[in-house]
Structure formats: structure tokens, C-alpha cells
Amino acid sequence: MDSIFIFSGTTEGRELTTQLAERGYDCTVSVATEYGCEVMEMQEGVSVRTGRLNQEQMCMNFRQKKYLCVIDATHPFAGVVSAEIKRACKQEGLPYLRFCRPTEWESEEKTKGKPALSFDTAWEAASWLKEREGKILLTTGSKDLSLIAGVIADPSRLYARVLPGVESLQACEKAGIPKPQIIACQGPFSVEMNTALLHFSGARYLLTKETGRAGGFPEKLEAAHACQVQPVVIRNPENRNPGGEAGGTEKNQFSFSMFAALIAEVDALARQREEEAKVSTTTEGTLQRTLILAGVGTGNSAQQTQELVEALADADVIFGASRILRSLRAPEEKKQALYQADRIREELIRHPEWKKVLVAYSGDTGFYSGAQSLLKLLHTDAELFKSGFEVKVLCGISSVQYLASKIGKPWQEAKFLSMHGRRGNLIGNLLRYPKCFLLLEGCKQLRACALMLQEAMEKGVVRGLHIYFGYQLGSAEEETGVVTVEELFGRTAEGLYLLYLETEEDDRQILTPGIPDAAFIRQMAEGNAVATEGNAGTTEGSSGSGTIENGSSHSVSIESGSSCLAPFETGGRRTVPMTKAEIRMLALCKLHLTERAVFYDIGGGSGSVSIEAARLCIEGRVYSVEQRADALDLLRRNKERFCCENLEIVAGSAPESLTLLPAPTHVFIGGSDGKLMEILQTVMQKNKDVRIVITCVTLETLAEVQKALAQIGKDWREKDRVEIIQVAVTKARAVGRYHLFRAQDPVFMITVG
């Protein structure tokens, strides 16, 4: 069954898909909107993909199957999309077939009623209408609404008829069309329906597009004539520019205005492919090249499947790391010691005579395997895709399965971790998952792992740890057994290690933020100078949100929960300001953190927000930005106290110190040193969809935040992008036999994103 890729979203596209599916073609249909998907009829042999695609995404979709051709049945006014489809087809060497909707006016339509006025663009038509008075019924669709409304600059004149989809209604709202003047319904529309809408709107003008009979164009003109309304028509760009980018008649690019002619061309392409296949089979004996990505187990030939043994015997060439190739029973002349995906790609393109290629990977292809890199290349690299490989993936026995069987432990409940060329968060994962397998390479990684475990046990972060190890599994040097942390330090043999770590199961593991304030180290080390006066405030770090600039080289922090401005002391020793637990918990919840978040804590202070975020985002990275020496010292001590390997301390001021950091997904601003505008601009330039939470205690800082958001852009001022709340916390404390409540200062919390 031949496969066809169809860009639809029109009545013709749906009808064409139905006819091709009935003829036995496998149709992949791409529509831009959810509404376009909803109106597609479900039928055998048709799969629908929703969402707008750019040229690169089109190419990636085209490589997923060996498509016979690409049919462009998009709207005649979707010229930009057609141009991208055309370029993508040219890049991938696929025939491009364009269905062109007939839109020429018939003579009787031209002479009825007021003569229609025609313009080449929506901007020209809107400019003409701007100079006239009277209401306008828009039947141009949602795409040009903002442009038309912007030119006319009087939404009260506009009535918009659009499709009843979310995207269309959002376009109306963005264009400023008043809700009572939005008509959301699906055609086709009769003359009577068009007439009723013209009467309802009281329109003097009908603005429409030259869309032909399929778009209900004749019925619109007839209704306008009946109501004595002036038709204003935007010409079909394909009619005025048939040789342009949206049309075109280059090689492998054909235009059709009849279904029968287009389907006949598809059938001809199918026959041509069938003939080429026969010729290829006759001359080369095979049509398809085969690329096998095979997991070979831990290195013991006894673990290799019969399927792998047969594939090795049939292969023209075998790629893999030297260690893996030595374990394979195959002729040496077949073996090539290459495992990097890009270098294998070069060899595959350079040697078209290789019909059966095998790439061997240790363990299983789905478990921390290099097979994924080559698979990605096969789906994204056009030249490699054109080499015509049929890809097969063969599973193998992973090192985890092998060790689990040796030590008698089930592995289905364990978390899998690897430190092979990557950064990991061992302690964070071990706290979340009490059973973990950890892949390591060499003594250096083994000792680093042992040091992390030792420190976590000494601090009481990890309890009841049991360690099982495997070394060079499947080889003659294989070792397995139970070890202690101290014994890990004594290992000197280089090679591959696999550890199974098991801690005491603790059903009390808390998944929400809320570490008590008392758990954090807050006292500054002896001899540290105090750079900023203040007490345990709602804002963590150096001057900024929640801080009043006093005109000198220092600033004075405001305490949330105290009316005085004095150094906060505990046992005669000064402490760094810290966001109180209740405010911290709410701020972290408002951030909507994810497991793999990239999180900035700007004004890190003692690190309470950073520590909580690092424990929540165990697969992410937390960057705590702080410029004060005393706070930096506390940050380091608290990081060590809680064993947060995924927390990085950035010594410096924002936004300068943010330049080299990866783009953030989430940002907490507890101190800005008077640079709030610059900080917001920097993080939004790195990621326009970043989610930000800012805390402050003064009206002046709140005004600064609002001013900064107003200057950055309209998108951030929309009601669904910015939330401002005020939080007041009152806590009870025991005084003798009584409990008295002490109020903390109210805190403003601004959430953006």
C-alpha cells in the first residue's frame, strides 16, 4: 500500500482524502487546528496529525515513511504554507501535487447588484473601507482579523463570521472584536443564511475572499445583491500569481483543479514506483537496505539471542566499540571499530554497496544506549534517509537484568541512573526512590559516588544503605557481591561498574515543600563581615525586592514579622535573611516546578528556596545567584547540609551572572539589587515562556514590578499571564500557659507566566 501525505483543512482536502483512502492508499493528513481534526471523518487507512508545521518539521514528517507524493489541498489564501510545503518537497525529493480550487467568477455573478470591488490584499481592502462609514460583515476567516481590525481601527463597525473553533475565537478576542459581534458557525451557508446575517449586522459592506463555489462565494454575492450591500473582494493570490511560490509548475510540481486529474496523477506515480521496484529487484536482487541496531548483552556470547547470531552471519559490515566487537563471533574482516553515530553515518553514505549493516551496542538498545543517537539521525538526516535503510532494532540482556539475577533482586521497582558521560543527582534520586541501579565507568566515578554516599550517611540524609556491586559483568574479570562505602574507596581496578543501592523504605517521604526554618543553617561563620543589615526577612538575598535602597553603599532589608530595622541575632551571632517557611511553600507552589526544571533563585540568601527547589526537581538544575560573601558561605554550608548535588551556586550579581547559564524554565526573584527590569528582560530573552515568582514587602517594590512588566510588553500584562496576591501570616507561640499570635509583615507575591 502506497502512502500519501496530504495537507488539508479544506472541504476539498477532506473529500480528496476519502476518495484516495477508498482506492487503497494510506493517507497521512495534516491539519493546522483542532477544529480541522474534528471535522475529518474517521476511516480506515487515514491518520490525522494536528498542529502547524514549519519547513523543518514538514521534512521530519516526510521521512517517517516512504511517501509516494505530497498533496497540498490547503486554502487558496494559505500562500505562506503552500510555499513551505513546496520547499520541503523539493528538499526531500518528493513530488508536489497542488489542488487549486476553481475561483473564477461566472459572468452572471459579476453583473448582479452593486459591482464587486476587488483588491489584491486584505490591507488594501481594509484601507479602502476605513475611509467609508457603516458596518462591515467580515467573512474572511480568522487569519487576517487582526490586520483588518488594526487598519480600520474601529471594532464597533466589525461583525466577524468565523469557524466555531477555539483558535478562531481567540483570534477574534486578539483583534478586539466585541463578543456580541462574533458569529461562530460552520458552513456551507445558503443565500438565505447570508441574507439573514447581513440584516442582523446591519452591514453596508461585505468583506470576503475570492474562494469559489466550495467557499460559498456565489451565495455571498447573491445575498449582498438582495440586501443592497457593497461586496468587497480580496482576490485569490493563485489567480493573480500562478507562477509564484504558492503556485508554480517546476519539475515534480503539478497543479490540478479537478479531483479526477489529480487522482490519475497519483495512480501514475504509484505505477511508476512499482516499475522502478521491479527494475531494482532485477538488477540488484534486493530493493531494501537493512540497518540493524543490536543489543549484544554484557559481553558473554552465551547471552546472545539466536536472532542476533543470524544477523551477525548475514551482515556485510559490523560496527561497534572494540570491546564489544571482541565478544562477537564473526569474521574479523567484517568488523569496524566505530560507535559514534555521525561517523557511522558517513560510512553508510560512502558505501551504498553495503546492503546489510549491523551496529552492535552493549547491553540492551533501550537502556542508556548509543542506539538512540543513531535512530535520531535516521529520522532527521535527509541524506541518510534517502539511503533507503529499513531499520530493525534487536533487544539484548541489559547489565541491570544480569546483576539483578545474580543478587536475587527484582528490578521492576528500581530507578535507573547513569553517570556515563553525564551529570547525575544520586542523593536526590535515592531520597525519592529507595531502590536504584547506578551505572559507573572507572574508579574516579566510583570514588566520587562513594564520597557522596558517605557524606549523606554522616549527615543523616540517607539511612540504612545496602550496596551490591557488579564489575565487568559478562567478562572473565566479572565480580559481584555486597560492599560497604569504605570498600568502594578501596577499589582500584578500572572498568565498568554497576551498583544496586537500597535504603530503608520510608513511606513518610514528603513530596511537597515545607522544610522547617530551623533545619537551615543561618548563623554566619565567625569572622564574616555583615554586608547588609537586616533580619529574617521574606526576601532571601542582596538588596532588591523587599529591600529599601538607603542611598549609601549598603541597603536595609525589611523583616517580615518585625517592625524594627535591626540586625537579627541568634545566640549573639548574626544571621542572613531567609524567606519564611509559609511564604517559601506558597512561592514554590506558585512556580509550578517540574522534575527537569532549570531554576534560577536570584538573591539566594541562606539558600532555603534553592534547597527546597533542588529536592523537588531531582532531574533538573538549580542555580542560586548571590553576591554577598556572608550569604555565599551559608549557601555552601546548606548545600552540603542537605546534599544537593543538582544545586549550583553562582557568585555574582544579576543579570550579569546569568549570561552563561542555560535558559531557565522557572525563576524566583527574592532580591534584585535595584536591577529588576534588567533581570526580567534577561530571563525573558532566554525563554519567553519562563514562569516567574517575585516576592516583596513594600508598595514601592510592587510598583517597580508593575512598571517593569508594562515596559517589557503587552503579552506579560494580559490577565492570564500576571497574578498579584498579598499574603499575611500569623503564627502562634507559647508564652507560659498561653499562646499568643505574632503577625508577620504582609508579603506581595507576583506570578508571571
mmCIF file of C-alpha atoms in Angstrom, residues 289-294 310-321 325 328-339 344 347-348 351-361:
data_model
loop_
_atom_site.group_PDB
_atom_site.id
_atom_site.type_symbol
_atom_site.label_atom_id
_atom_site.label_comp_id
_atom_site.label_asym_id
_atom_site.label_seq_id
_atom_site.Cartn_x
_atom_site.Cartn_y
_atom_site.Cartn_z
ATOM 1 C CA ARG A 289 18.972 -1.945 2.538
ATOM 2 C CA THR A 290 18.779 -3.170 6.118
ATOM 3 C CA LEU A 291 20.303 -1.488 9.162
ATOM 4 C CA ILE A 292 20.186 -3.482 12.394
ATOM 5 C CA LEU A 293 20.818 -1.867 15.776
ATOM 6 C CA ALA A 294 21.535 -4.783 18.091
ATOM 7 C CA GLU A 310 21.777 -14.954 12.439
ATOM 8 C CA ALA A 311 22.040 -11.191 11.874
ATOM 9 C CA LEU A 312 25.809 -11.304 12.514
ATOM 10 C CA ALA A 313 26.193 -14.085 9.964
ATOM 11 C CA ASP A 314 24.224 -12.165 7.291
ATOM 12 C CA ALA A 315 25.801 -8.734 7.861
ATOM 13 C CA ASP A 316 28.095 -7.166 5.247
ATOM 14 C CA VAL A 317 29.717 -4.991 7.925
ATOM 15 C CA ILE A 318 29.553 -4.799 11.742
ATOM 16 C CA PHE A 319 30.150 -1.561 13.671
ATOM 17 C CA GLY A 320 30.771 -1.250 17.398
ATOM 18 C CA ALA A 321 33.233 -0.371 20.144
ATOM 19 C CA LEU A 325 33.443 -6.414 18.736
ATOM 20 C CA LEU A 328 31.168 -11.222 18.780
ATOM 21 C CA ARG A 329 31.629 -14.430 16.824
ATOM 22 C CA ALA A 330 32.006 -13.008 13.339
ATOM 23 C CA PRO A 331 34.800 -12.748 10.735
ATOM 24 C CA GLU A 332 37.302 -10.020 11.664
ATOM 25 C CA GLU A 333 37.178 -8.511 8.161
ATOM 26 C CA LYS A 334 33.510 -7.601 8.758
ATOM 27 C CA LYS A 335 34.257 -5.645 11.941
ATOM 28 C CA GLN A 336 34.877 -1.894 12.060
ATOM 29 C CA ALA A 337 35.671 -0.259 15.412
ATOM 30 C CA LEU A 338 33.297 2.708 15.141
ATOM 31 C CA TYR A 339 30.480 3.556 17.532
ATOM 32 C CA ILE A 344 28.761 5.604 11.151
ATOM 33 C CA GLU A 347 30.380 5.316 6.259
ATOM 34 C CA LEU A 348 26.807 4.320 5.386
ATOM 35 C CA HIS A 351 29.291 2.656 0.879
ATOM 36 C CA PRO A 352 25.967 2.139 -0.936
ATOM 37 C CA GLU A 353 27.100 -1.421 -1.764
ATOM 38 C CA TRP A 354 26.516 -2.470 1.863
ATOM 39 C CA LYS A 355 23.034 -3.989 1.907
ATOM 40 C CA LYS A 356 23.024 -5.434 5.434
ATOM 41 C CA VAL A 357 24.653 -3.358 8.152
ATOM 42 C CA LEU A 358 24.741 -4.199 11.861
ATOM 43 C CA VAL A 359 25.684 -1.818 14.679
ATOM 44 C CA ALA A 360 26.401 -3.598 17.983
ATOM 45 C CA TYR A 361 25.746 -1.989 21.371
#
